[in-house]
GROMACS .gro file of N, CA and C in nm:
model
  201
    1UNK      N    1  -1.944   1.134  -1.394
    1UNK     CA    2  -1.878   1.228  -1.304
    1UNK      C    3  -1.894   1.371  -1.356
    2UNK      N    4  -1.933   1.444  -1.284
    2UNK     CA    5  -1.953   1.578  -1.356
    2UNK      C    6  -1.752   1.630  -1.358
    3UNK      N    7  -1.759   1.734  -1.493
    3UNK     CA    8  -1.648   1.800  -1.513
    3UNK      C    9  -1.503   1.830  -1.428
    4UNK      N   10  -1.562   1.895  -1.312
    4UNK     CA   11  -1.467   1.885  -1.254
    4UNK      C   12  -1.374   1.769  -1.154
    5UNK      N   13  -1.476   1.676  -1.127
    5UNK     CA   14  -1.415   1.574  -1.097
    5UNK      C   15  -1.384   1.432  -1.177
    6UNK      N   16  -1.293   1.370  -1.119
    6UNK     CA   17  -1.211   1.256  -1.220
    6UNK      C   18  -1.243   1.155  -1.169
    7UNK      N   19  -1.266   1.044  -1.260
    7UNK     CA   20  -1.306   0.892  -1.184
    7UNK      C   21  -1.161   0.888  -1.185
    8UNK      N   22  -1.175   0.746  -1.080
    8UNK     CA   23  -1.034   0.725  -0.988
    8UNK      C   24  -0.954   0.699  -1.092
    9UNK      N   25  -1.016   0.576  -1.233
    9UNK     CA   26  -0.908   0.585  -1.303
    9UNK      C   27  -0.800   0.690  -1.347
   10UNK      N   28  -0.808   0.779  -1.369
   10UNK     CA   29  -0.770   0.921  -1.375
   10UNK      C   30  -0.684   0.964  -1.321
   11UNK      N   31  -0.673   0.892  -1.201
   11UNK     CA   32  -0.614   0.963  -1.037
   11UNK      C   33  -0.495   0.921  -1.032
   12UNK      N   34  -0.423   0.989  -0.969
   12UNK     CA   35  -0.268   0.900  -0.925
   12UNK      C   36  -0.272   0.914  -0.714
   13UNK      N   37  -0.272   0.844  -0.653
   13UNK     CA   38  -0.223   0.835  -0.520
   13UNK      C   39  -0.054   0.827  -0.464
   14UNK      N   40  -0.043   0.889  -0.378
   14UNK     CA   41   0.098   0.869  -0.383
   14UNK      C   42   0.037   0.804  -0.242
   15UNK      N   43   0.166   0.690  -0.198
   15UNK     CA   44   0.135   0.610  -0.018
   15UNK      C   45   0.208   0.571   0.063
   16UNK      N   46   0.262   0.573   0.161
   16UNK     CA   47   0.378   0.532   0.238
   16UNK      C   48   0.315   0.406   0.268
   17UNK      N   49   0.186   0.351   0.295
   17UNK     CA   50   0.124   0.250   0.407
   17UNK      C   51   0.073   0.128   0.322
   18UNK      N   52   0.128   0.024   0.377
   18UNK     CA   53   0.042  -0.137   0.273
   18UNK      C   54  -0.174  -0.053   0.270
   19UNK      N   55  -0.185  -0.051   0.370
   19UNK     CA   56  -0.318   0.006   0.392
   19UNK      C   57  -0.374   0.049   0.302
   20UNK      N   58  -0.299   0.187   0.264
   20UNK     CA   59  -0.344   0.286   0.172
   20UNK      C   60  -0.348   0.270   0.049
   21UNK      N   61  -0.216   0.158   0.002
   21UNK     CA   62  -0.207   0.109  -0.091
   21UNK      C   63  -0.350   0.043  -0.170
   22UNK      N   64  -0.311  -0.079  -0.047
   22UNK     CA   65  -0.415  -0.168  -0.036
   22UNK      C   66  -0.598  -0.079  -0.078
   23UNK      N   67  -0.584   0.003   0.008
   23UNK     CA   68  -0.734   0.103  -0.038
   23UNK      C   69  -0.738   0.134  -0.171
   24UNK      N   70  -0.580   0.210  -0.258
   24UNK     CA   71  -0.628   0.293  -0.349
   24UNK      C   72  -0.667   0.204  -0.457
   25UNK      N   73  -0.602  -0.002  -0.410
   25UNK     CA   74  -0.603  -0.072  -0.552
   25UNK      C   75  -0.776  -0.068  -0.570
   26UNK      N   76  -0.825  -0.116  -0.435
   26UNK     CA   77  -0.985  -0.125  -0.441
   26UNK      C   78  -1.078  -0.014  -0.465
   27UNK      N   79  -0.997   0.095  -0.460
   27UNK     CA   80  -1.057   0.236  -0.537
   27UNK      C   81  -1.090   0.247  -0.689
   28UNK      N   82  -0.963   0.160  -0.738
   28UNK     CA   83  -0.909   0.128  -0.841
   28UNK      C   84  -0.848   0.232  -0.945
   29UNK      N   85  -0.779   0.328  -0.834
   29UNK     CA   86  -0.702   0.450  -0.875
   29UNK      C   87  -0.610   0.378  -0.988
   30UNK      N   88  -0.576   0.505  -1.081
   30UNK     CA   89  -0.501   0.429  -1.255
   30UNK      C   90  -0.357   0.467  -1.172
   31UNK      N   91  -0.319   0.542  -1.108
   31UNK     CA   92  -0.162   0.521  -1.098
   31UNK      C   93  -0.136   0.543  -0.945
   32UNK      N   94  -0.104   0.474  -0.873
   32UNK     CA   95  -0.005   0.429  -0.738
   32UNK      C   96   0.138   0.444  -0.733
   33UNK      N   97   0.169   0.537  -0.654
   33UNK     CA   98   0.258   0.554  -0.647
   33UNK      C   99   0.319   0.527  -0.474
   34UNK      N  100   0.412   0.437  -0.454
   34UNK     CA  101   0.447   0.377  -0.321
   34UNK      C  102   0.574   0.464  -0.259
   35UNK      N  103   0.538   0.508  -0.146
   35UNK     CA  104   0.649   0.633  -0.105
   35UNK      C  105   0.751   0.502   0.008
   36UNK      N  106   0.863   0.536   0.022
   36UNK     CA  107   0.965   0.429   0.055
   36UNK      C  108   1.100   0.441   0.087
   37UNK      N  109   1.156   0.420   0.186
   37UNK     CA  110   1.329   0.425   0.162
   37UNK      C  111   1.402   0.340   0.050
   38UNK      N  112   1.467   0.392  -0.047
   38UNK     CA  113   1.516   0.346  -0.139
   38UNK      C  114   1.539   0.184  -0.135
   39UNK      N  115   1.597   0.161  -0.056
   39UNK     CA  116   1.635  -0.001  -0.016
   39UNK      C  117   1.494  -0.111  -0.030
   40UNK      N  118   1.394  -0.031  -0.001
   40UNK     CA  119   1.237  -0.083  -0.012
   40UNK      C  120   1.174  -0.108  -0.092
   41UNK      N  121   1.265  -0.032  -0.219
   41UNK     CA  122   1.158  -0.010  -0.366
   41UNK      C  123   1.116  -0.152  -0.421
   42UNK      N  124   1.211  -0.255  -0.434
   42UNK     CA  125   1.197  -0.358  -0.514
   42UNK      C  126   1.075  -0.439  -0.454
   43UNK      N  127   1.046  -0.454  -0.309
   43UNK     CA  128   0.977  -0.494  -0.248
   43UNK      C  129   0.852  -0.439  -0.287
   44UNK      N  130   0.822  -0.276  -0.256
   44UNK     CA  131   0.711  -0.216  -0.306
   44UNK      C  132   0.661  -0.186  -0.440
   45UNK      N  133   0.720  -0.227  -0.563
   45UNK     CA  134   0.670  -0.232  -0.692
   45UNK      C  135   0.584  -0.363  -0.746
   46UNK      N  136   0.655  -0.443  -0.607
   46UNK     CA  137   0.602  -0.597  -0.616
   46UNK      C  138   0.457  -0.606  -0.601
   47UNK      N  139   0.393  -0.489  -0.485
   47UNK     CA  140   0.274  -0.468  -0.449
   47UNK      C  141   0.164  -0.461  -0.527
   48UNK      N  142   0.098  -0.542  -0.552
   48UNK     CA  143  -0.048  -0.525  -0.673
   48UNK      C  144  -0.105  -0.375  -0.685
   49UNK      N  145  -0.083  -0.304  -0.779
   49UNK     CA  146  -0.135  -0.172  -0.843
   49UNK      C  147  -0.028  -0.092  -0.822
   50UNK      N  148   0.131  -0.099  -0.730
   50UNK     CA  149   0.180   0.017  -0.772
   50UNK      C  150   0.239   0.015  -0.884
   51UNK      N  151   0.277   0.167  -0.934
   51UNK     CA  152   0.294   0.181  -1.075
   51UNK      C  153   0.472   0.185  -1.067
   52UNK      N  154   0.509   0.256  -0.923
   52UNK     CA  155   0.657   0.310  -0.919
   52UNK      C  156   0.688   0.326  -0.767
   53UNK      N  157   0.790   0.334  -0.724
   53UNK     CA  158   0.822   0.364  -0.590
   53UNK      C  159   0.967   0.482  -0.582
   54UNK      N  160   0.907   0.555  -0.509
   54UNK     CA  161   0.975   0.705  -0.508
   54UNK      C  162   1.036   0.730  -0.334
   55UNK      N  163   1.094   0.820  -0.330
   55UNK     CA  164   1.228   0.796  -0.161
   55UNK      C  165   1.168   0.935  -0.137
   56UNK      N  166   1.120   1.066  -0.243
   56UNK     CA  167   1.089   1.181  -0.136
   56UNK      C  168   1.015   1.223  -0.230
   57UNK      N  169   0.877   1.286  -0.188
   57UNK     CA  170   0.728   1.340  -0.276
   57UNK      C  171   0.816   1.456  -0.360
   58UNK      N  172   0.889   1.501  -0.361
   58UNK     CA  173   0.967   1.575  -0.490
   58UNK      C  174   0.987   1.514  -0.583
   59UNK      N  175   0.985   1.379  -0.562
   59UNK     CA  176   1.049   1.316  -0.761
   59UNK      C  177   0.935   1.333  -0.814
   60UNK      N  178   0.801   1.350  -0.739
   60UNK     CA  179   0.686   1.374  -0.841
   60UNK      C  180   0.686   1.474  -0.946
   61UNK      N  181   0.749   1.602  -0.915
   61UNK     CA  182   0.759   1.731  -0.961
   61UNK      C  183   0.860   1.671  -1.093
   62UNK      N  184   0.949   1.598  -1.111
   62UNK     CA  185   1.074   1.566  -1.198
   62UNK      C  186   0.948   1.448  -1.300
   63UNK      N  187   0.889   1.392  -1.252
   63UNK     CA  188   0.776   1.285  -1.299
   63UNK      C  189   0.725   1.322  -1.373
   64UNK      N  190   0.630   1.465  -1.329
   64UNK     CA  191   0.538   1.509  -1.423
   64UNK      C  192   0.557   1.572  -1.502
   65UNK      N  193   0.721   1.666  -1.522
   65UNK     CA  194   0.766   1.726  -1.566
   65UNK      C  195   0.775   1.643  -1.681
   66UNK      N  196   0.856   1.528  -1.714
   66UNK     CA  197   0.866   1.448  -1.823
   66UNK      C  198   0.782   1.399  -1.885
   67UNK      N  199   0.677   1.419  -1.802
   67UNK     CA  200   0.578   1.350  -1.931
   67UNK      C  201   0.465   1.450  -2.013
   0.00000   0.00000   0.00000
């Protein structure tokens, strides 16, 4: 991959959709992140490749902050 771009491992996706999900595992993006109404999460972590399940694209900002 030249410099500026990242193999997928690299990548994080964030996804509301089984679909997209489903796409980023066969992308084989390194971190999935499943967007969700709270009540949903346990269901969507269950999903093959996500890493976490989040209720509004702001906890990303609190996410990356910590690490």
């Amino acid at each position: 991959f030249p410099s500026h771009v990242k193999p997928p491992e690299e990548c994080m996706v964030i996804e509301d959709a089984r679909s997209g999900i489903q796409a980023a595992v066969s992308a084989n993006v390194g971190m999935i992140i499943a967007l969700g109404p709270k009540n949903t999460h346990g269901n969507l972590v269950q999903i093959k490749g996500v890493t976490k399940a989040i209720e509004r694209v702001d906890e990303i900002i609190a996410m990356i902050a910590s690490v």
